[in-house]
C-alpha atoms as an extended CHARMM CRD file, in Angstrom:
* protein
*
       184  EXT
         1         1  UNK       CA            -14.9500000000       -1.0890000000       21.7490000000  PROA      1               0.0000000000
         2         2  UNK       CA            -11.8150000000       -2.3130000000       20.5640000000  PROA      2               0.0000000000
         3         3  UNK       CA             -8.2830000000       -1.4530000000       21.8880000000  PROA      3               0.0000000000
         4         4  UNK       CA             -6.9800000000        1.3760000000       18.8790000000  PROA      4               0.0000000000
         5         5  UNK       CA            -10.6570000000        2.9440000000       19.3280000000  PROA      5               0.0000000000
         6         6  UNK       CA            -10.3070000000        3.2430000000       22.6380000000  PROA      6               0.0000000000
         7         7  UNK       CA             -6.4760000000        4.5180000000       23.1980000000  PROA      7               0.0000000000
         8         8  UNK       CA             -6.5740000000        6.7580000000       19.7420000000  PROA      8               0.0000000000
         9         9  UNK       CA             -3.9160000000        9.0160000000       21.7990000000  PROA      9               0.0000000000
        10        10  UNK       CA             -1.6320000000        6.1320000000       20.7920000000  PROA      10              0.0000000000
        11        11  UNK       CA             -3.2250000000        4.7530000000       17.3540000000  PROA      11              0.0000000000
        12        12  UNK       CA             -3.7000000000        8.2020000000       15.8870000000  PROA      12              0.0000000000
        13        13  UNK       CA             -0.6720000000        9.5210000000       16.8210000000  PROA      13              0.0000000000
        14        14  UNK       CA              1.3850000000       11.4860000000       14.3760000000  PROA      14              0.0000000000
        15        15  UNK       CA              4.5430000000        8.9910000000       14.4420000000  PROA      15              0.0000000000
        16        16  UNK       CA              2.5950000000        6.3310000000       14.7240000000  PROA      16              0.0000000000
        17        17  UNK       CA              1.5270000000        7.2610000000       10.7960000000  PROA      17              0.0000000000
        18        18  UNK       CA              4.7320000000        8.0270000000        9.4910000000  PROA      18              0.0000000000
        19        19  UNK       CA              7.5950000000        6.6370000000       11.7190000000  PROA      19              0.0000000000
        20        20  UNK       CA             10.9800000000        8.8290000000       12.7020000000  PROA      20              0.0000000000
        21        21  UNK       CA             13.4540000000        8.9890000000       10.1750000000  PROA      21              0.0000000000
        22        22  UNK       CA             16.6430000000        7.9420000000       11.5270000000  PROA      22              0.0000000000
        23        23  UNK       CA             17.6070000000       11.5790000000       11.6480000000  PROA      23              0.0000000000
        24        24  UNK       CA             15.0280000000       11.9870000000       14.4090000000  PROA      24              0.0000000000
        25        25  UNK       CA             15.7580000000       13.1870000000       17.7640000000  PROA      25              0.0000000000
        26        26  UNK       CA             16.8720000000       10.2980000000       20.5770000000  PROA      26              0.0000000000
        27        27  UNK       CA             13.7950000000       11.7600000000       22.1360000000  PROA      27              0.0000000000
        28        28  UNK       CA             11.6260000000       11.7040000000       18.9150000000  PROA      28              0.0000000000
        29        29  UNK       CA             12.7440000000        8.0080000000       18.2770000000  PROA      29              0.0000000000
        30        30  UNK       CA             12.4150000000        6.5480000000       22.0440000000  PROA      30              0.0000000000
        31        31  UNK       CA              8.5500000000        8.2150000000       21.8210000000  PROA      31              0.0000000000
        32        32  UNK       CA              7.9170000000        5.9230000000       18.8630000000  PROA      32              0.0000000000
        33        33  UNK       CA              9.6440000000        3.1320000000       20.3370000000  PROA      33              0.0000000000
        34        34  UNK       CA              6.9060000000        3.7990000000       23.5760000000  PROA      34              0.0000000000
        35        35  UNK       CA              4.0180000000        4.4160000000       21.4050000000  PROA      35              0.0000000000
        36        36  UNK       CA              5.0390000000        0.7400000000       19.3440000000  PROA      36              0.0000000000
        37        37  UNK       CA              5.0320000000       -0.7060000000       22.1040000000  PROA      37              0.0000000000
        38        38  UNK       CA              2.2880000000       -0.0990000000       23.8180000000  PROA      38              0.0000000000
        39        39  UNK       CA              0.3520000000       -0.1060000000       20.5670000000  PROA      39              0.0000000000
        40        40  UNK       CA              1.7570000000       -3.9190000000       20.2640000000  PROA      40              0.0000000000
        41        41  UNK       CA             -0.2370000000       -4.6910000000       23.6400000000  PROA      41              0.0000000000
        42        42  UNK       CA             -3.4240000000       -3.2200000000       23.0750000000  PROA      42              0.0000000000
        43        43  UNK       CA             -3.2510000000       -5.5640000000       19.7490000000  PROA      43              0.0000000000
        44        44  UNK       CA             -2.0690000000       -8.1620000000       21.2040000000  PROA      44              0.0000000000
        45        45  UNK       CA             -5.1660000000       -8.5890000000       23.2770000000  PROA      45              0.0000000000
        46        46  UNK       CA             -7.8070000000       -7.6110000000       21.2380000000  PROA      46              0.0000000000
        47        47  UNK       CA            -10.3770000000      -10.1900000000       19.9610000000  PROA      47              0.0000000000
        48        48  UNK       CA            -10.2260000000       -9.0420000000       16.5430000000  PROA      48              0.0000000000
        49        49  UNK       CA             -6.2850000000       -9.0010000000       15.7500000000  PROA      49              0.0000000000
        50        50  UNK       CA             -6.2360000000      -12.2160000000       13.0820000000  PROA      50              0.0000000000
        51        51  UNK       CA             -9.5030000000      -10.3190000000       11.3450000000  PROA      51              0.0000000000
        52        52  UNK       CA             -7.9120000000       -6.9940000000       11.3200000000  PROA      52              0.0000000000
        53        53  UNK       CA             -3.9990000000       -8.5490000000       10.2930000000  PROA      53              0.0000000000
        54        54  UNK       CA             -5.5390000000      -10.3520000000        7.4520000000  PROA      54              0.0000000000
        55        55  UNK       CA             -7.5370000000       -7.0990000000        6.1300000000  PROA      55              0.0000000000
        56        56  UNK       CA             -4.5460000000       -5.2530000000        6.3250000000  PROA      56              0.0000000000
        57        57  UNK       CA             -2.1960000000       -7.9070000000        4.7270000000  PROA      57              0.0000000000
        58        58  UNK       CA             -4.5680000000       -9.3030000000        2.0020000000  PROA      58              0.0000000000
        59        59  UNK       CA             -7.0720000000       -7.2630000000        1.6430000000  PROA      59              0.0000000000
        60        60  UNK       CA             -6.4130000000       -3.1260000000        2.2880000000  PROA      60              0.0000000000
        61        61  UNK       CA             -3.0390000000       -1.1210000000        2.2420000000  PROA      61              0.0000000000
        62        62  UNK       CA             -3.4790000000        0.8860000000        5.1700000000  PROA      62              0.0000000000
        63        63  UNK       CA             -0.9840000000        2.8200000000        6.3870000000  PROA      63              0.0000000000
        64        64  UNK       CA              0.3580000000        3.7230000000        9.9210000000  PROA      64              0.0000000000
        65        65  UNK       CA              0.0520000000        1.0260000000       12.6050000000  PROA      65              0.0000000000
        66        66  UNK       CA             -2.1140000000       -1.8040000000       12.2740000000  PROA      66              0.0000000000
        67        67  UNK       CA             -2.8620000000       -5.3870000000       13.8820000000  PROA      67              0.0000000000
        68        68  UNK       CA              0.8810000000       -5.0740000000       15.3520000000  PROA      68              0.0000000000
        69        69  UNK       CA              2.0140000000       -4.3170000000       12.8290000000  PROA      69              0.0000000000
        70        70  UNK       CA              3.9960000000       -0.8410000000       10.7520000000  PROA      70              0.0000000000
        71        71  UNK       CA              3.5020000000       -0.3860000000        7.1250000000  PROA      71              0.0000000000
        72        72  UNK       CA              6.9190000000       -1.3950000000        5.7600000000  PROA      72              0.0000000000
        73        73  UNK       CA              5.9520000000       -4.9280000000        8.1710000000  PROA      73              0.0000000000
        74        74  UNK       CA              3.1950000000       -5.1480000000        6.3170000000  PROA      74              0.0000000000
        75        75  UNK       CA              5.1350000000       -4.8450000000        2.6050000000  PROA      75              0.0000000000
        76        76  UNK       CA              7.3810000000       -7.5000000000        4.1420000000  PROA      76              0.0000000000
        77        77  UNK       CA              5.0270000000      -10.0150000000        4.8450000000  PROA      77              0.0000000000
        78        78  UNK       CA              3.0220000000       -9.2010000000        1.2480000000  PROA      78              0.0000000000
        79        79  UNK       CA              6.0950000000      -10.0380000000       -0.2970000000  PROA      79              0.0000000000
        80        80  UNK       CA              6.3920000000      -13.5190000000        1.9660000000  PROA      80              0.0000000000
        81        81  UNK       CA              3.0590000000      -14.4060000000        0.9860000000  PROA      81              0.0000000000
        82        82  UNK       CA              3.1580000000      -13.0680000000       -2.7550000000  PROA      82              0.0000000000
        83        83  UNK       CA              0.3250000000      -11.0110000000       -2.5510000000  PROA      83              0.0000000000
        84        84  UNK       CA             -0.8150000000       -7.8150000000       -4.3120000000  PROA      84              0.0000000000
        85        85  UNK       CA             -2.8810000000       -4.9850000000       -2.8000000000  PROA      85              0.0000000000
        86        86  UNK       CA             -3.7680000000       -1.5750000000       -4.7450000000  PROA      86              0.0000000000
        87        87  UNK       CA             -4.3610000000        1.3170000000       -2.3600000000  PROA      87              0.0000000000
        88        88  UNK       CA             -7.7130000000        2.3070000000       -1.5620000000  PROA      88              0.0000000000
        89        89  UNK       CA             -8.6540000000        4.8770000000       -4.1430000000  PROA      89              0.0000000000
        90        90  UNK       CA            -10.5840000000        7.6400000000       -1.7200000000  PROA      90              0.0000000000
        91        91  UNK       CA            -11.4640000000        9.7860000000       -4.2820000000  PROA      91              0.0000000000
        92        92  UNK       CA            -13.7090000000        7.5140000000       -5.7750000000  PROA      92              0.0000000000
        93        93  UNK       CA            -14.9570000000        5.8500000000       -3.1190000000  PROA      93              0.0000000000
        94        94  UNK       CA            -16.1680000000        9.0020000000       -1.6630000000  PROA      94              0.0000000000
        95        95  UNK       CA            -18.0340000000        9.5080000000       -5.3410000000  PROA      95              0.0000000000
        96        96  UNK       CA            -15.3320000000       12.4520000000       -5.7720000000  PROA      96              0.0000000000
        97        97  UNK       CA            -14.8470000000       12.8070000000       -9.9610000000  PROA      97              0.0000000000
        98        98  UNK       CA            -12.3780000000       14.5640000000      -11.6180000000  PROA      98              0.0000000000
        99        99  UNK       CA            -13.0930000000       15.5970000000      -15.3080000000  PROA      99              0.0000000000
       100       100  UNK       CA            -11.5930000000       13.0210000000      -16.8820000000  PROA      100             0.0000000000
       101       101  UNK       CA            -13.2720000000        9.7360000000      -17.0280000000  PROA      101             0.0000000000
       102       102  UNK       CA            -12.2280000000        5.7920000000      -16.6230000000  PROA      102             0.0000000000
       103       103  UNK       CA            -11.1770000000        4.1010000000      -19.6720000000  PROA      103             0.0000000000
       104       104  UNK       CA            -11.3790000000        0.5780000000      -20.7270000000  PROA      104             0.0000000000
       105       105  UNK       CA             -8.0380000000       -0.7640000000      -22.1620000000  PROA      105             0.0000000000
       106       106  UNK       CA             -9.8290000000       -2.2600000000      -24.9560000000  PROA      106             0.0000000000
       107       107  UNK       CA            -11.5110000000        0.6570000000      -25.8640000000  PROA      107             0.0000000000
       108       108  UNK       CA             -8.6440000000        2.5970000000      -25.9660000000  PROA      108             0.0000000000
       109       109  UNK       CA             -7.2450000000       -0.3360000000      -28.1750000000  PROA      109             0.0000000000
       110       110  UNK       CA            -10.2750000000       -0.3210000000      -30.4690000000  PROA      110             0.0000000000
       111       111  UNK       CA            -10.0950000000        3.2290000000      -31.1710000000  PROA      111             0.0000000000
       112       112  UNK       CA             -6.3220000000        3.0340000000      -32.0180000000  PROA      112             0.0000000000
       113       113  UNK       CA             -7.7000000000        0.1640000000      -34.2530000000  PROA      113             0.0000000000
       114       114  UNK       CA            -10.3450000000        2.3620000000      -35.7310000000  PROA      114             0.0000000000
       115       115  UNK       CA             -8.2920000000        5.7080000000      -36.7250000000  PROA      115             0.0000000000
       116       116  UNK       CA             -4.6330000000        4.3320000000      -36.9120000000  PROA      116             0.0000000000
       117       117  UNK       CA             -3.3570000000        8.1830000000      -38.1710000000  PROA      117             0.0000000000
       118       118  UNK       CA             -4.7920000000       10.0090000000      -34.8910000000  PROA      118             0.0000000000
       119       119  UNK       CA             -2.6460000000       11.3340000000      -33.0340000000  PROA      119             0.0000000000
       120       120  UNK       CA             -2.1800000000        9.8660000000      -29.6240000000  PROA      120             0.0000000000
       121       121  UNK       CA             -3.9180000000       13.2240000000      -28.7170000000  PROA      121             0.0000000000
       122       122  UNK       CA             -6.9330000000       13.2870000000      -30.3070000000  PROA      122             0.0000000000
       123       123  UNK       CA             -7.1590000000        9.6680000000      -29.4430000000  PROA      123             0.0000000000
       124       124  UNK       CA             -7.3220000000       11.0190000000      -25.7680000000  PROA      124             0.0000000000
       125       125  UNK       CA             -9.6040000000       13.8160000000      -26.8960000000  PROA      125             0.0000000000
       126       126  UNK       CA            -11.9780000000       11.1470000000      -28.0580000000  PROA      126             0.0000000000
       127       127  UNK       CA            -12.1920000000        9.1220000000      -25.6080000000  PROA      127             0.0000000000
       128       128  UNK       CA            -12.3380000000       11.6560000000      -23.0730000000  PROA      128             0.0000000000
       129       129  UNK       CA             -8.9150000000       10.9160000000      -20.8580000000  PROA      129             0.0000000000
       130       130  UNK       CA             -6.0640000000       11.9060000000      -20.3150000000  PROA      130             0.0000000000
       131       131  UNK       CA             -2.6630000000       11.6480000000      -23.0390000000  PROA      131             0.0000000000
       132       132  UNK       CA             -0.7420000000        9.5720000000      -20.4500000000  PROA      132             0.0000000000
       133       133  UNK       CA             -3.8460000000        6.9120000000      -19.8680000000  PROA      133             0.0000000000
       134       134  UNK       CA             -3.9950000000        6.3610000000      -23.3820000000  PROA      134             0.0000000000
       135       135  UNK       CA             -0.3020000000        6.0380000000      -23.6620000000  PROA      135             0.0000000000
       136       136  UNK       CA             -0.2780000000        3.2850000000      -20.6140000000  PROA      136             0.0000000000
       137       137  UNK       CA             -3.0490000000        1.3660000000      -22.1440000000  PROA      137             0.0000000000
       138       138  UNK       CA             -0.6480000000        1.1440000000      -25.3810000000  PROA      138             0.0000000000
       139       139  UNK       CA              2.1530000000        0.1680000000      -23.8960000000  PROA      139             0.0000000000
       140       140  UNK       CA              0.3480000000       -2.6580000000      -21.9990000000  PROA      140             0.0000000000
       141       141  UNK       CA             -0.3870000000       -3.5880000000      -25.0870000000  PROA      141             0.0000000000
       142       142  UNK       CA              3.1700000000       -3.7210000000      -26.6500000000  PROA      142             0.0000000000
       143       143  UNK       CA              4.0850000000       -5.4290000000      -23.6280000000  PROA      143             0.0000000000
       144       144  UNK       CA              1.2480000000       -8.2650000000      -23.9030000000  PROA      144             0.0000000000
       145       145  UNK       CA             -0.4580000000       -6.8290000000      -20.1900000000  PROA      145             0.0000000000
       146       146  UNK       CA             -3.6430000000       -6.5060000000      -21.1440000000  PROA      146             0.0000000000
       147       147  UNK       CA             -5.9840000000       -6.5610000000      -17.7850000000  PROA      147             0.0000000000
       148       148  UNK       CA             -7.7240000000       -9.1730000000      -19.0980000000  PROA      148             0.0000000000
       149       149  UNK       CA             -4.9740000000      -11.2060000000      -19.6460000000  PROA      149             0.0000000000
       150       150  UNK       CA             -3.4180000000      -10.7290000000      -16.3210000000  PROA      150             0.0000000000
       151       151  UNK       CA             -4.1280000000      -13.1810000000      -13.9570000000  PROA      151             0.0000000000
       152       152  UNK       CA             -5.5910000000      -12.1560000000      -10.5500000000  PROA      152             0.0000000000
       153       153  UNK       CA             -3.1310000000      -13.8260000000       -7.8410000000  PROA      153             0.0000000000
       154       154  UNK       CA             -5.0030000000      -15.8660000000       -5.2230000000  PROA      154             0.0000000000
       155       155  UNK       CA             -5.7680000000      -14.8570000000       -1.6850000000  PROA      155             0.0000000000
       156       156  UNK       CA             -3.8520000000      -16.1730000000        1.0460000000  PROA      156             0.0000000000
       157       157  UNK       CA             -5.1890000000      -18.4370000000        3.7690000000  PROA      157             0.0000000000
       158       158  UNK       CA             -5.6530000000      -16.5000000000        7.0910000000  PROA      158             0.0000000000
       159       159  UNK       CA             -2.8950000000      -19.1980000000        8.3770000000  PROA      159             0.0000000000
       160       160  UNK       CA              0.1400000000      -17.8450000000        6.1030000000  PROA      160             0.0000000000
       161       161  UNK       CA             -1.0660000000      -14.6990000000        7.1000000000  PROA      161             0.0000000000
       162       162  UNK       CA             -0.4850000000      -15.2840000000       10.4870000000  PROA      162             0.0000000000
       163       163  UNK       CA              2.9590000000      -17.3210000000        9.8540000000  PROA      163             0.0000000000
       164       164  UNK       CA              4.0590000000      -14.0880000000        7.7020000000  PROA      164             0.0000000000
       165       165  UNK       CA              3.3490000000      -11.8930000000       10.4610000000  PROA      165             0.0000000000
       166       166  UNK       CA              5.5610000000      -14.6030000000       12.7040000000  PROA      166             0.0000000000
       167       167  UNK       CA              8.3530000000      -14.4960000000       10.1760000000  PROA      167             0.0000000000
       168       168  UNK       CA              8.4990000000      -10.4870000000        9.9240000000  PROA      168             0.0000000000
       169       169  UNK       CA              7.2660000000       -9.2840000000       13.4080000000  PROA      169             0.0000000000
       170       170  UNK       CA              8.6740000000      -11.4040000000       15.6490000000  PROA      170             0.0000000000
       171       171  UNK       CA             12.2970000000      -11.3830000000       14.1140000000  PROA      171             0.0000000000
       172       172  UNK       CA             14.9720000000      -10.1660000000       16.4040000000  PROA      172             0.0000000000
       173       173  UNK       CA             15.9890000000       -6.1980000000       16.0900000000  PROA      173             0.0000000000
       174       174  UNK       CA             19.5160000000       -6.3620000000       14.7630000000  PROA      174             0.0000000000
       175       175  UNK       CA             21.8890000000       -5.2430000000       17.6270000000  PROA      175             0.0000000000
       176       176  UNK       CA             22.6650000000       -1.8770000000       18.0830000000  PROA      176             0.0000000000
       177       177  UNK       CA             26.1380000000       -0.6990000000       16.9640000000  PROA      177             0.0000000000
       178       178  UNK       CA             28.4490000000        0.0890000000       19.7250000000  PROA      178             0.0000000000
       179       179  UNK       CA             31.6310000000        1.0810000000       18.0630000000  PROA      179             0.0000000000
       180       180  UNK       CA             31.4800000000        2.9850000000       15.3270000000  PROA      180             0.0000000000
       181       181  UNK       CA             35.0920000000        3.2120000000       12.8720000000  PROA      181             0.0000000000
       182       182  UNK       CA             34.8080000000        5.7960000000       10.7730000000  PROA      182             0.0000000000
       183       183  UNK       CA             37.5520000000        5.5910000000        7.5560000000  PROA      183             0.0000000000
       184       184  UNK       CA             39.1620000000        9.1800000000        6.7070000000  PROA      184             0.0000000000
């Protein structure tokens, strides 16, 4: 059983999810500070930390605490490395459907093709979607974005994962300010 299984008091704990806005209470903010902490050591020593940092990093956007890691760590070292993750889409993986369904960008494209007086409307009539998806897929167009065209961006090796989280995680905290001037 691995360490965040087996101390979910800390893992699953509601600051650990969404960190204390610096409006938080002293109290508040030294709790989060604990629960970091000791969240830090249970990763630290757990045999699966580079697998679970490099799912995290390269593979999932997760949120709340993770392989040592928060989530705006995580955007950091993403943005190091140059990599791209979408967010998991639940929904659908969970087979959940709303009424709408996916369009291709070149079918929206075709049909635009094949009735060029339509309104953007009863283009999204037709194809069954919404006005706004058919309004995207136009403008990606315009733009020259077509999916197709886009090129996917390579993963990166488990070792610049590993440096990234080096570069972002184990930076020195900025000091805290002691004197404080305030202007009138």
């Amino acid at each position: 059983m691995t360490g965040c299984i087996a101390r979910s008091d800390i893992f699953q704990h509601r600051l650990m999810e969404e960190p204390p806005p610096a409006s938080a209470t002293r109290r508040t903010r030294e709790r989060y500070e604990q629960l970091v902490r000791e969240a830090k050591a249970v990763c630290a020593s757990c045999p699966l930390f580079t697998d679970c940092l490099f799912s995290a990093v390269a593979e999932h956007d997760v949120s709340g605490f993770v392989a040592g890691t928060t989530a705006v760590q995580r955007r950091s070292m993403r943005n190091l490395l140059d990599v791209e993750v979408q967010a998991d889409d639940f929904d659908q993986l969970a087979g959940a459907r709303g009424t709408r369904r996916p369009v291709s960008h070149e079918e929206v494209l075709r049909l635009r093709t094949q009735y060029p007086n339509d309104s953007l409307e009863s283009l999204a009539m037709r194809l069954g979607c919404s006005l706004s998806t058919v309004k995207r897929h136009l403008r990606r167009a315009r733009r020259g974005q077509s999916p197709a065209a886009k090129a996917p961006r390579a993963r990166p090796e488990v070792s610049a994962v590993l440096d990234a989280f080096d570069a972002v995680v184990d930076q020195p905290c900025p000091a805290p300010r002691t004197g404080t001037t305030r202007v009138a």
